[in-house]
mmCIF file of C-alpha atoms and ligand atoms in Angstrom:
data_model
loop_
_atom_site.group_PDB
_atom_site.id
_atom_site.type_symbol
_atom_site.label_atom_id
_atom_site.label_comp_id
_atom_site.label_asym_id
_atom_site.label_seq_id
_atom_site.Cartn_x
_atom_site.Cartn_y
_atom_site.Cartn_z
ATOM 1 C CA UNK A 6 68.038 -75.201 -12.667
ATOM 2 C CA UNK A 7 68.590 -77.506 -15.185
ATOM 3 C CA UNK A 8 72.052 -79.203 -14.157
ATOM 4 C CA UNK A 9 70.409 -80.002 -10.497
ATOM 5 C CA UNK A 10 68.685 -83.180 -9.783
ATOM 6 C CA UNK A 11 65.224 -83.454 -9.431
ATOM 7 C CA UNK A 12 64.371 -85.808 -6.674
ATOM 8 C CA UNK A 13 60.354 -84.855 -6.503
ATOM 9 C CA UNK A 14 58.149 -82.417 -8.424
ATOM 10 C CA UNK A 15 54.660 -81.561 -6.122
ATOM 11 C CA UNK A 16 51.925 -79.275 -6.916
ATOM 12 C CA UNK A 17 54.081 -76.047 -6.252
ATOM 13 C CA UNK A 18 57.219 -76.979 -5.719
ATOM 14 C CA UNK A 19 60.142 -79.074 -6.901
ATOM 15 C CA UNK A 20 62.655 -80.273 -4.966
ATOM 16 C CA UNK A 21 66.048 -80.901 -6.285
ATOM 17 C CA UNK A 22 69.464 -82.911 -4.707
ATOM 18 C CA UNK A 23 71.215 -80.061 -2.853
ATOM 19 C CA UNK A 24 74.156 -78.286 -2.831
ATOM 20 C CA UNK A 25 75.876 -79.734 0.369
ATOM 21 C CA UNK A 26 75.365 -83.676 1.765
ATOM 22 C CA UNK A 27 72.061 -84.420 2.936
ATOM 23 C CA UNK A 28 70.391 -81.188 2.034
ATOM 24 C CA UNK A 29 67.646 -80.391 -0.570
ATOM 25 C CA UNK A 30 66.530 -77.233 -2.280
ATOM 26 C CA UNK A 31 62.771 -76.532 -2.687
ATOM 27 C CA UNK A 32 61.549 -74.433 -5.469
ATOM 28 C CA UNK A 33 58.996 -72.945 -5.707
ATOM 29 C CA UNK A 34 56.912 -72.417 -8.823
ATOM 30 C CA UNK A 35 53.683 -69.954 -9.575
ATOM 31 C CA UNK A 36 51.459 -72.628 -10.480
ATOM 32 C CA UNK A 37 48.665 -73.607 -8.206
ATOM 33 C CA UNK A 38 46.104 -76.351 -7.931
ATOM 34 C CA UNK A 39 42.767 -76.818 -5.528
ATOM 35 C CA UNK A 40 40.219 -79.504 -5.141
ATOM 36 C CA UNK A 41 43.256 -82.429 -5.387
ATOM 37 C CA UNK A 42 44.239 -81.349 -8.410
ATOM 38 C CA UNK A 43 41.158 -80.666 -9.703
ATOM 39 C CA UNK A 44 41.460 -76.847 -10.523
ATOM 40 C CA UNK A 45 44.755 -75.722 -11.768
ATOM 41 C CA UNK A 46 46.137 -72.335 -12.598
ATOM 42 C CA UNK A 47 48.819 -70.102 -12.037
ATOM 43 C CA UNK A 48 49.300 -67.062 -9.594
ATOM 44 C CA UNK A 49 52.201 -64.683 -11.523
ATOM 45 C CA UNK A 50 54.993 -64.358 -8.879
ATOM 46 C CA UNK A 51 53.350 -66.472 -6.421
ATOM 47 C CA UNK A 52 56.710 -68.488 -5.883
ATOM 48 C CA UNK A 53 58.779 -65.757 -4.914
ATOM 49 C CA UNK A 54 56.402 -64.336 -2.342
ATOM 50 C CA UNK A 55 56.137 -68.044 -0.550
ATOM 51 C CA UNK A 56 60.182 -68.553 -1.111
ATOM 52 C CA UNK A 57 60.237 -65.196 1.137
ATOM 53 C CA UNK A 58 57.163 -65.417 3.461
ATOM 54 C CA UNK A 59 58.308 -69.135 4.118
ATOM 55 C CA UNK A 60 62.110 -67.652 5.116
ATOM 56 C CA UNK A 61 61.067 -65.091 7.166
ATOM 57 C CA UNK A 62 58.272 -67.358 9.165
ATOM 58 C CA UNK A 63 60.802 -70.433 9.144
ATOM 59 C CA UNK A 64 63.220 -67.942 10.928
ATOM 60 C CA UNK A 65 61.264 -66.394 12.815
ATOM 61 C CA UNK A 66 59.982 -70.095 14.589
ATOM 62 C CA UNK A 67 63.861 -70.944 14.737
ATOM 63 C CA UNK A 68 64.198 -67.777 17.428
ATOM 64 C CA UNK A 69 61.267 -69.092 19.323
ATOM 65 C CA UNK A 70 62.962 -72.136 19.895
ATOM 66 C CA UNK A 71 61.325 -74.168 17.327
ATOM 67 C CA UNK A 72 63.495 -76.383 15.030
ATOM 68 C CA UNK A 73 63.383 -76.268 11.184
ATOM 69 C CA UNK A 74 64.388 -77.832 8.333
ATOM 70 C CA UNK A 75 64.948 -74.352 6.541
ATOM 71 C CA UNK A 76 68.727 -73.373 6.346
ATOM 72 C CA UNK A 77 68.549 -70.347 4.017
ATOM 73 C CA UNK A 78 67.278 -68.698 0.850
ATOM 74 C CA UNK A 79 69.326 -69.166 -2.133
ATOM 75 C CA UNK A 80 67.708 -67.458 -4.923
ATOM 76 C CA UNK A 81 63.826 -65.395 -5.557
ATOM 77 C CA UNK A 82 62.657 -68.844 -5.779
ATOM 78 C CA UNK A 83 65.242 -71.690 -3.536
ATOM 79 C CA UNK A 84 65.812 -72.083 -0.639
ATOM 80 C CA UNK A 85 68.399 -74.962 0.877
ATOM 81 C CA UNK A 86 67.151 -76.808 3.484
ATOM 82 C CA UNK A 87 68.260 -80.159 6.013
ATOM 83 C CA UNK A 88 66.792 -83.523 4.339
ATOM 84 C CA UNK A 89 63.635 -85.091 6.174
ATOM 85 C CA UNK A 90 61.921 -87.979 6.731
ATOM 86 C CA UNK A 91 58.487 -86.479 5.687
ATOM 87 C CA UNK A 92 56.338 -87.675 8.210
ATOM 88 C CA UNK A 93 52.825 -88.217 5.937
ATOM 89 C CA UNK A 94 50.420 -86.257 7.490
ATOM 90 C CA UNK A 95 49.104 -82.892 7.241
ATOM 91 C CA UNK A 96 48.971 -81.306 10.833
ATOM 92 C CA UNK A 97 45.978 -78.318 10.548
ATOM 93 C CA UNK A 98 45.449 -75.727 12.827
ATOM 94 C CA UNK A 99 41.768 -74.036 13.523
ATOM 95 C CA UNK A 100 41.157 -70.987 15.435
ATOM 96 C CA UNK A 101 38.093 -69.709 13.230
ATOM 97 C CA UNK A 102 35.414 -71.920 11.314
ATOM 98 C CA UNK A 103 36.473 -72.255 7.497
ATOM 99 C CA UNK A 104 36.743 -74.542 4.404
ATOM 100 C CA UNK A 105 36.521 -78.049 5.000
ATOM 101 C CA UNK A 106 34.959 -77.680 8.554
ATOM 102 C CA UNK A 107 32.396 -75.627 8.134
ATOM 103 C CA UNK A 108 31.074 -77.856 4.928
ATOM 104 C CA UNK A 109 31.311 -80.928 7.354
ATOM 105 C CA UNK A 110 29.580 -79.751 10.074
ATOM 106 C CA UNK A 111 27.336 -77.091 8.038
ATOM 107 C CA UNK A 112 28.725 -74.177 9.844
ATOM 108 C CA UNK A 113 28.997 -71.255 8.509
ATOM 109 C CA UNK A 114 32.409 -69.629 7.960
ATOM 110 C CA UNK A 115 33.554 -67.324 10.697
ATOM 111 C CA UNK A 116 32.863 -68.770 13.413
ATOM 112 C CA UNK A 117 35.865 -67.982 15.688
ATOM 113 C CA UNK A 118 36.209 -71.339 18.123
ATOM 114 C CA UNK A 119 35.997 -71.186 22.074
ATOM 115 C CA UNK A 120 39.484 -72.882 21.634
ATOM 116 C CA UNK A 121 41.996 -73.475 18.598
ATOM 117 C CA UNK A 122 41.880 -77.320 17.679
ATOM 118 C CA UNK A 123 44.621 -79.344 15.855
ATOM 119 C CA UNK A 124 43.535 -81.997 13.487
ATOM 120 C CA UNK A 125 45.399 -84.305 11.385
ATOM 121 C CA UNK A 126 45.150 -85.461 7.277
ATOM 122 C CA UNK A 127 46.805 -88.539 6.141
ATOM 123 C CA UNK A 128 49.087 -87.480 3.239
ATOM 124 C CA UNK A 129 47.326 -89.065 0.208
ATOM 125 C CA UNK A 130 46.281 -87.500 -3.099
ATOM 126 C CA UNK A 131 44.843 -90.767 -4.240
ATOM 127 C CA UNK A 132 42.370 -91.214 -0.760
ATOM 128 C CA UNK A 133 41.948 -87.582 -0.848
ATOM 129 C CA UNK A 134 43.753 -86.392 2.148
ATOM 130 C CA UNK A 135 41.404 -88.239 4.886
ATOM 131 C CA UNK A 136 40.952 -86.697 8.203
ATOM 132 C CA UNK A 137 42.565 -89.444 9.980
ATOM 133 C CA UNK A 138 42.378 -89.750 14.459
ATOM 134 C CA UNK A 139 44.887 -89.761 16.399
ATOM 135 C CA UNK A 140 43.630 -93.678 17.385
ATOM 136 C CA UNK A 141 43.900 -94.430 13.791
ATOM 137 C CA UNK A 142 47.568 -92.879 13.392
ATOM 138 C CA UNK A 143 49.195 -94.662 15.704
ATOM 139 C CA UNK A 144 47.232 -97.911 15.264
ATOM 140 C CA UNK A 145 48.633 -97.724 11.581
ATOM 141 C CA UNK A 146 51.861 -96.939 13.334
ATOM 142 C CA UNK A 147 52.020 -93.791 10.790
ATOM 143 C CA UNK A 148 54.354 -92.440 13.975
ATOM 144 C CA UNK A 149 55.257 -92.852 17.509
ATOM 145 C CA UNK A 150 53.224 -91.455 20.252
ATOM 146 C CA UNK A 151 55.833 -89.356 21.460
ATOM 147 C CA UNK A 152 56.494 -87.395 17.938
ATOM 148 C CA UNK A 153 52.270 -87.110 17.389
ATOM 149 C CA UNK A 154 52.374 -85.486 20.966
ATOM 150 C CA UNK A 155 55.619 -83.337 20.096
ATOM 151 C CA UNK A 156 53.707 -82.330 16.436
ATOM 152 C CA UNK A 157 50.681 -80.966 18.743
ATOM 153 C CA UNK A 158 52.684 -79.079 21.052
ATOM 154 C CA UNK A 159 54.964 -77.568 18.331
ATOM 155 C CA UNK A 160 51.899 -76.576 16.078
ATOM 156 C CA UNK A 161 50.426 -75.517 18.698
ATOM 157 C CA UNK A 162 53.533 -73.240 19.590
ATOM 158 C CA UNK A 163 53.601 -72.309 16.011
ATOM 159 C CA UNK A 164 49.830 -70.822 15.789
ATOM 160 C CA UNK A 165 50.278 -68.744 18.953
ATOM 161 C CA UNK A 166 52.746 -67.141 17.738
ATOM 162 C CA UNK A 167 52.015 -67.009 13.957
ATOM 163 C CA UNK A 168 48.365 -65.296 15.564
ATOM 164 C CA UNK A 169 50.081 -62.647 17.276
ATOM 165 C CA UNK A 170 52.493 -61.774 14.332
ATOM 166 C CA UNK A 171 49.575 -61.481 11.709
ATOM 167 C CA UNK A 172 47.471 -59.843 14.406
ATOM 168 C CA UNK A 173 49.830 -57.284 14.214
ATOM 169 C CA UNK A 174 49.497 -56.691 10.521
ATOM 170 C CA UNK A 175 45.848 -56.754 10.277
ATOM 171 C CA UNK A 176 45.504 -60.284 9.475
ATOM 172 C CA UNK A 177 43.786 -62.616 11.319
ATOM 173 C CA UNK A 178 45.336 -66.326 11.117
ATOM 174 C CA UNK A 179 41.802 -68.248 10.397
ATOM 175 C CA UNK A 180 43.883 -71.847 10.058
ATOM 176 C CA UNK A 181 46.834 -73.264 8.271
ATOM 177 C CA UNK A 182 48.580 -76.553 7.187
ATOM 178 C CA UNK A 183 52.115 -77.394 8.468
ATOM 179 C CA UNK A 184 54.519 -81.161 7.696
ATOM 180 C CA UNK A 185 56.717 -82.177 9.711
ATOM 181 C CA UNK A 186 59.660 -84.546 9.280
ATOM 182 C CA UNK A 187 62.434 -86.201 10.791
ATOM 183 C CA UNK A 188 66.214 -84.868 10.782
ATOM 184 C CA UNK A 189 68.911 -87.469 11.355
ATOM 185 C CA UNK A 190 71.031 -86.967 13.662
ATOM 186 C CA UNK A 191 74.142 -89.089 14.099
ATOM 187 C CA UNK A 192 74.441 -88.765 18.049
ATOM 188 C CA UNK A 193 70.711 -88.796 19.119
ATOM 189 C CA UNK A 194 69.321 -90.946 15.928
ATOM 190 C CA UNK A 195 66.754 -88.313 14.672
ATOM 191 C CA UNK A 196 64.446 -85.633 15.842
ATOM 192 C CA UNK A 197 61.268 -84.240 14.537
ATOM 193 C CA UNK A 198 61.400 -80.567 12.772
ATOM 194 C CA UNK A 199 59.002 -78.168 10.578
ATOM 195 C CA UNK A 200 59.312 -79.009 6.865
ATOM 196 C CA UNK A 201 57.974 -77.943 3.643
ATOM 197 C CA UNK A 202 56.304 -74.455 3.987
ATOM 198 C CA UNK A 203 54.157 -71.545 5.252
ATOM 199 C CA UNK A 204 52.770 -69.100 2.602
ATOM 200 C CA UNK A 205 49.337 -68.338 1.873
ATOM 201 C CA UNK A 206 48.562 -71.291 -0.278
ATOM 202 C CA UNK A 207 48.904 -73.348 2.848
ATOM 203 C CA UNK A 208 46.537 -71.033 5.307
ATOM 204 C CA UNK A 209 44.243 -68.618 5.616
ATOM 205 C CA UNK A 210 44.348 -65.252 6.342
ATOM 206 C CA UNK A 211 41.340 -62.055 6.364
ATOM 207 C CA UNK A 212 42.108 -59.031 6.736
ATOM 208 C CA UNK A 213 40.506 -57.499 10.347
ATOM 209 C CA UNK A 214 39.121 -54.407 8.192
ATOM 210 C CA UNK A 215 37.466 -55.336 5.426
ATOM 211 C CA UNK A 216 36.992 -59.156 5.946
ATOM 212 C CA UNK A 217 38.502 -59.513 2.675
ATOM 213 C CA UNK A 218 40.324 -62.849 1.966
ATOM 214 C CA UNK A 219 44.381 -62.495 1.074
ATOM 215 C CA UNK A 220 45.056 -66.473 1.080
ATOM 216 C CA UNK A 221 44.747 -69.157 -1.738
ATOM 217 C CA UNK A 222 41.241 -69.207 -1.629
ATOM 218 C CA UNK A 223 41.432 -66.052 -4.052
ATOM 219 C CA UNK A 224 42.209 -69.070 -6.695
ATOM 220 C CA UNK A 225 40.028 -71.692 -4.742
ATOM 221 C CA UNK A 226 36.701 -69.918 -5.277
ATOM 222 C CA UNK A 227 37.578 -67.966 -8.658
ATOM 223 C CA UNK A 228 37.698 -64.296 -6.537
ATOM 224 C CA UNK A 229 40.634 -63.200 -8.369
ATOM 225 C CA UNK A 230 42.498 -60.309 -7.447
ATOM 226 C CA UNK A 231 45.426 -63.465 -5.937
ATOM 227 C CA UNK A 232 48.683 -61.896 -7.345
ATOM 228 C CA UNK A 233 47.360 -58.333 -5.308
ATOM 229 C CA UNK A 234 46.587 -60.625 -2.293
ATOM 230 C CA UNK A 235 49.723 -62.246 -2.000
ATOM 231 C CA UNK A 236 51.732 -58.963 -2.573
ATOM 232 C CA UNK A 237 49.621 -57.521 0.357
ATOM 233 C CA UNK A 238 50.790 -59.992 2.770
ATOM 234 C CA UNK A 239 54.216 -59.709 1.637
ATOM 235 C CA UNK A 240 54.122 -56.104 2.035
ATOM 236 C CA UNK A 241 52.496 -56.020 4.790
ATOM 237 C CA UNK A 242 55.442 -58.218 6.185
ATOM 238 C CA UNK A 243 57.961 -56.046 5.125
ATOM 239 C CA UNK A 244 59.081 -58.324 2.549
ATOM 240 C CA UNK A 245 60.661 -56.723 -0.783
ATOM 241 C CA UNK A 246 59.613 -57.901 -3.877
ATOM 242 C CA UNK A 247 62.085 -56.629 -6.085
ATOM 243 C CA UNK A 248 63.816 -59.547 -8.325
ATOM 244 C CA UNK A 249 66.827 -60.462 -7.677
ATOM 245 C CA UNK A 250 68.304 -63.513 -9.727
ATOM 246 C CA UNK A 251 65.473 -65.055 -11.414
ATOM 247 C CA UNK A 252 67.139 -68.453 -12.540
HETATM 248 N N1 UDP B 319 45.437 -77.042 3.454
HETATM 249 C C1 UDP B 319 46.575 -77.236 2.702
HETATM 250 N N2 UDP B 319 46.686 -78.362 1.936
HETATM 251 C C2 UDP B 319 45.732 -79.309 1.906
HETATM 252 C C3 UDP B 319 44.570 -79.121 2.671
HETATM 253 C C4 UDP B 319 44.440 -77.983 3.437
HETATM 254 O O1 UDP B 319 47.478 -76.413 2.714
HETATM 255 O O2 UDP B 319 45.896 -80.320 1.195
HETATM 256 C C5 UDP B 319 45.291 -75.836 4.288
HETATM 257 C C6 UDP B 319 44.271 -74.858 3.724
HETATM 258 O O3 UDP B 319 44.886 -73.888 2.920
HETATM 259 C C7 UDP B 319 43.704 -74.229 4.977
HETATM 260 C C8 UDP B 319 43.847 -75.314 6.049
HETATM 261 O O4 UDP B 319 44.814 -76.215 5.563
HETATM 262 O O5 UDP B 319 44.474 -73.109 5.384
HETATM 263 C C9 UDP B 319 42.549 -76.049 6.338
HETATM 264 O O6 UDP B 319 42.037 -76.520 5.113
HETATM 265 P P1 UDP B 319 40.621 -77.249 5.030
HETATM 266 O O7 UDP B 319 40.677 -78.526 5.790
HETATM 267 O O8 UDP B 319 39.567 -76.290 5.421
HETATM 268 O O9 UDP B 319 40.488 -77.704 3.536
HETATM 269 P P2 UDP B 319 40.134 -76.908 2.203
HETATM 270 O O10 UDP B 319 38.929 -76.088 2.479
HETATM 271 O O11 UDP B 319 41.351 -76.130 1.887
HETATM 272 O O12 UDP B 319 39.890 -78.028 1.243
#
């Protein structure tokens, strides 16, 4: 990876210049942090599994009609993608009481909601991620009405389908984070698309059975027993695991 170059390096991933114009290639590393940063470890494999659960959900959205930034898999760990715009917030998805909800509101984890709801983060380590209002976004002009209304709808798209499909595996899809970003186009200027990733470090997931959690809150609350979680869902997704060019 050494000859490519690095235009960002996050928490879990780095990104590097791509291969073709206006593309980038997002690797992804086993490392993992909670708490902003606070708590860091690593989870041995972890990037493979969300290079390959990432694919196949990034796919699997482009067939329902929903546009991506993802163009393929290149390696266990990169996959090329279109160059965004990243729009800076984190759009989060709710269909059952967890993490940072139930502390506010001192409810306990579980509770499954009469109705999913979609909140939004502003995209700042430094602040902390902030739960920002949709007022507040487009007072700060952060984006355009049309593209915050466009987010909604897509994520919430995204979640009834993403439901079902874990559903079907035992899993049931408790909340997630998605990013969006904008994809120039020359004819139409640009257009808003999924970006960065879907894996377990970015939702969470319990198994129906045994209530048992298989998501990155394994690391989060010192459970351990992550790498086995990880592989479950990956299994359970019919994903292979076996290594194929480890860079
Ligand atoms: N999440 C994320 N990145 C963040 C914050 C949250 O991927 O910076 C995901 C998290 O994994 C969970 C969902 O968004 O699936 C809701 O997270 P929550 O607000 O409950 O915060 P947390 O408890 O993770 O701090």
């Amino acid at each position: 990876m050494s000859d490519k170059e690095v235009l960002y390096e996050g928490k879990a991933k780095i990104l590097y210049k791509g291969t073709r114009p206006n593309t980038i290639i997002q690797y992804f590393k086993d490392d993992a942090t909670a708490f902003n940063n606070v708590k860091k470890g690593t989870i041995a494999g972890k990037g493979i599994i969300n290079n390959k659960i990432t694919e196949l959900v990034m796919i699997r959205l482009s067939q329902l009609g929903i546009p991506t930034h993802f163009i393929e898999r290149m390696s266990d760990r990169e996959q090329l993608c279109h160059e965004v715009e990243i729009i800076p917030l984190e759009v989060i998805a709710r269909n059952t009481v967890a993490g940072s909800m139930a502390k506010t509101f001192g409810i306990e984890e579980g509770l499954r909601l009469r109705r999913p709801i979609i909140e939004f983060s502003l995209k700042d380590d430094d602040l902390g991620d902030p739960l920002i209002p949709e007022n507040h976004i487009l007072a700060l002009e952060i984006c355009e009405q049309d593209e915050l209304i466009e987010m909604m709808d897509m994520t919430s798209q995204i979640n009834n389908f993403l439901r079902g499909m874990f559903a079907g595996i035992g899993l049931e899809l408790i909340d997630f984070k998605l990013e969006f970003g904008r994809l120039t186009d020359g004819e139409s200027g640009h257009f808003l698309v999924l970006a960065d990733e879907f894996s377990p470090d970015n939702c969470r997931l319990w198994d129906y059975e045994t209530g048992e959690k298989m998501d990155k809150d394994r690391f989060r609350r010192d459970l351990g027993g992550e790498v086995e979680a990880y592989q479950e869902v990956a299994r359970r997704l019919g994903i292979s695991l076996e290594v194929e060019d480890e860079e």
